[in-house]
mmCIF file of C-alpha atoms in Angstrom:
data_model
loop_
_atom_site.group_PDB
_atom_site.id
_atom_site.type_symbol
_atom_site.label_atom_id
_atom_site.label_comp_id
_atom_site.label_asym_id
_atom_site.label_seq_id
_atom_site.Cartn_x
_atom_site.Cartn_y
_atom_site.Cartn_z
ATOM 1 C CA MET G 1 -3.005 11.374 -7.159
ATOM 2 C CA PHE G 2 -2.208 7.769 -8.279
ATOM 3 C CA ILE G 3 -3.818 4.750 -6.746
ATOM 4 C CA VAL G 4 -2.025 1.639 -6.487
ATOM 5 C CA ARG G 5 -3.625 -1.978 -6.642
ATOM 6 C CA GLY G 6 -2.209 -5.295 -6.081
ATOM 7 C CA ARG G 7 -4.569 -8.272 -6.923
ATOM 8 C CA ALA G 8 -3.386 -11.703 -5.758
ATOM 9 C CA GLY G 9 -4.954 -14.794 -4.039
ATOM 10 C CA GLY G 10 -8.638 -13.687 -4.726
ATOM 11 C CA THR G 11 -7.935 -10.631 -3.071
ATOM 12 C CA GLU G 12 -6.348 -6.676 -3.608
ATOM 13 C CA LEU G 13 -4.528 -4.004 -1.478
ATOM 14 C CA THR G 14 -4.853 -0.454 -2.107
ATOM 15 C CA GLY G 15 -2.827 2.442 -1.553
ATOM 16 C CA THR G 16 -2.673 5.910 -2.368
ATOM 17 C CA VAL G 17 0.381 8.176 -3.788
ATOM 18 C CA TYR G 18 -0.155 11.751 -3.162
ATOM 19 C CA GLU G 19 1.507 14.576 -5.372
ATOM 20 C CA ARG G 20 2.291 17.857 -3.854
ATOM 21 C CA GLY G 21 -0.563 20.335 -3.831
ATOM 22 C CA GLU G 22 -2.604 17.356 -2.817
ATOM 23 C CA ARG G 23 -3.525 16.662 0.876
ATOM 24 C CA PRO G 24 -2.957 13.357 2.290
ATOM 25 C CA PRO G 25 -4.547 12.237 5.228
ATOM 26 C CA SER G 26 -2.699 13.824 8.185
ATOM 27 C CA PHE G 27 -1.879 11.552 11.456
ATOM 28 C CA ARG G 28 0.894 11.142 13.786
ATOM 29 C CA GLY G 29 3.942 10.183 11.807
ATOM 30 C CA ALA G 30 2.780 11.871 8.356
ATOM 31 C CA PRO G 31 6.123 12.649 6.537
ATOM 32 C CA ASP G 32 7.154 16.565 5.981
ATOM 33 C CA GLU G 33 4.654 18.215 4.283
ATOM 34 C CA ASP G 34 7.650 19.489 1.928
ATOM 35 C CA ALA G 35 7.405 16.046 0.362
ATOM 36 C CA ALA G 36 6.848 16.067 -3.033
ATOM 37 C CA TYR G 37 4.802 12.357 -3.162
ATOM 38 C CA VAL G 38 3.480 10.819 0.006
ATOM 39 C CA TRP G 39 2.847 7.132 -0.324
ATOM 40 C CA ILE G 40 0.069 5.495 2.095
ATOM 41 C CA CYS G 41 -0.916 2.109 2.516
ATOM 42 C CA ASP G 42 -2.188 -0.239 5.193
ATOM 43 C CA GLU G 43 0.287 -2.831 6.593
ATOM 44 C CA PHE G 44 -0.800 -6.103 8.073
ATOM 45 C CA TYR G 45 0.633 -9.644 8.595
ATOM 46 C CA GLU G 46 -1.043 -13.063 9.396
ATOM 47 C CA VAL G 47 -1.738 -14.141 12.853
ATOM 48 C CA ASP G 48 -2.991 -17.262 14.312
ATOM 49 C CA SER G 49 -6.536 -15.954 15.812
ATOM 50 C CA GLY G 50 -8.383 -12.781 16.030
ATOM 51 C CA GLY G 51 -7.809 -9.949 13.754
ATOM 52 C CA SER G 52 -9.614 -9.603 10.584
ATOM 53 C CA VAL G 53 -10.847 -13.103 8.296
ATOM 54 C CA GLN G 54 -9.726 -12.971 4.718
ATOM 55 C CA VAL G 55 -10.378 -15.311 2.274
ATOM 56 C CA VAL G 56 -6.903 -15.392 0.193
ATOM 57 C CA ASP G 57 -5.898 -18.747 -2.288
ATOM 58 C CA GLY G 58 -9.187 -20.378 -0.569
ATOM 59 C CA ARG G 59 -8.087 -20.214 2.613
ATOM 60 C CA GLU G 60 -9.279 -17.864 5.846
ATOM 61 C CA VAL G 61 -6.309 -15.902 6.790
ATOM 62 C CA ASN G 62 -6.276 -13.787 9.946
ATOM 63 C CA LEU G 63 -4.938 -10.599 9.566
ATOM 64 C CA ALA G 64 -3.661 -8.038 11.904
ATOM 65 C CA PHE G 65 -3.104 -4.435 10.900
ATOM 66 C CA GLU G 66 -0.435 -2.153 11.764
ATOM 67 C CA SER G 67 -1.007 1.848 11.547
ATOM 68 C CA PRO G 68 0.021 3.030 8.107
ATOM 69 C CA MET G 69 3.305 4.384 7.783
ATOM 70 C CA PRO G 70 3.214 7.210 5.208
ATOM 71 C CA ARG G 71 6.279 7.938 3.366
ATOM 72 C CA GLY G 72 7.585 11.047 1.924
ATOM 73 C CA PHE G 73 9.711 10.728 -1.773
ATOM 74 C CA ASP G 74 11.467 13.686 -4.146
ATOM 75 C CA THR G 75 10.320 11.918 -7.238
ATOM 76 C CA ARG G 76 7.132 9.976 -8.781
ATOM 77 C CA GLU G 77 9.392 7.232 -9.961
ATOM 78 C CA GLN G 78 10.906 6.649 -6.542
ATOM 79 C CA ALA G 79 7.136 7.078 -4.842
ATOM 80 C CA LEU G 80 5.934 4.322 -7.370
ATOM 81 C CA GLU G 81 8.435 2.080 -7.172
ATOM 82 C CA ALA G 82 8.182 2.072 -3.334
ATOM 83 C CA ALA G 83 4.514 1.771 -3.676
ATOM 84 C CA GLU G 84 4.836 -1.536 -5.491
ATOM 85 C CA GLU G 85 7.235 -2.863 -3.345
ATOM 86 C CA HIS G 86 5.124 -2.428 -0.353
ATOM 87 C CA VAL G 87 2.172 -3.733 -2.120
ATOM 88 C CA ARG G 88 4.143 -6.835 -2.955
ATOM 89 C CA THR G 89 5.644 -7.240 0.431
ATOM 90 C CA GLN G 90 2.023 -7.057 2.219
ATOM 91 C CA PHE G 91 0.799 -10.251 0.260
ATOM 92 C CA ALA G 92 4.256 -12.046 0.994
ATOM 93 C CA ARG G 93 3.663 -11.500 4.720
ATOM 94 C CA ILE G 94 0.707 -13.567 4.329
ATOM 95 C CA GLY G 95 1.909 -16.460 2.367
ATOM 96 C CA VAL G 96 1.337 -14.935 -1.303
ATOM 97 C CA ASP G 97 4.206 -15.476 -3.691
ATOM 98 C CA PRO G 98 4.834 -11.564 -4.187
ATOM 99 C CA GLU G 99 5.921 -12.173 -8.028
ATOM 100 C CA SER G 100 2.072 -13.444 -8.328
ATOM 101 C CA VAL G 101 0.739 -10.168 -7.518
ATOM 102 C CA GLU G 102 -0.684 -8.096 -10.532
ATOM 103 C CA LEU G 103 0.017 -4.293 -10.273
ATOM 104 C CA GLU G 104 -2.283 -1.637 -11.288
ATOM 105 C CA VAL G 105 -1.278 2.231 -11.309
ATOM 106 C CA GLU G 106 -4.266 4.558 -11.968
ATOM 107 C CA ARG G 107 -3.927 8.286 -11.851
ATOM 108 C CA ASP G 108 -6.767 9.182 -9.989
ATOM 109 C CA PRO G 109 -8.682 12.262 -11.765
#
C-alpha cells in the first residue's frame, strides 16, 4: 500500500494506492478485483455555501465532497502517476495552483 499526500495552502489531501493482495475498501463502483493497483481518494469542489469549511491560503473555502471513485491500474507507475494527478486536480478545483502542491509518496508498512 502507498499513501499519496499533497500539501498546499495550509491543508493536505491523502489517498491510498492498494496493491494486488491487499484489500481496498469495497463499495459500489469499485474497480474489478483483478486490478493490480487500486487508487482511492476523496474528490471535492468549492461551493458558495454549505458543505465543509476548510481554511486554504488563509481564506475559508466551502467544500462539497463527491463519492470516491476508485480506479484500477495494471502497473504501479500508472497508479502513482494517476494518484499524483488526482491530488493536484483536487487542489486546482478549489483555486490552488496545482504546481504549488507538494507531493509525498510513502509505502505504508
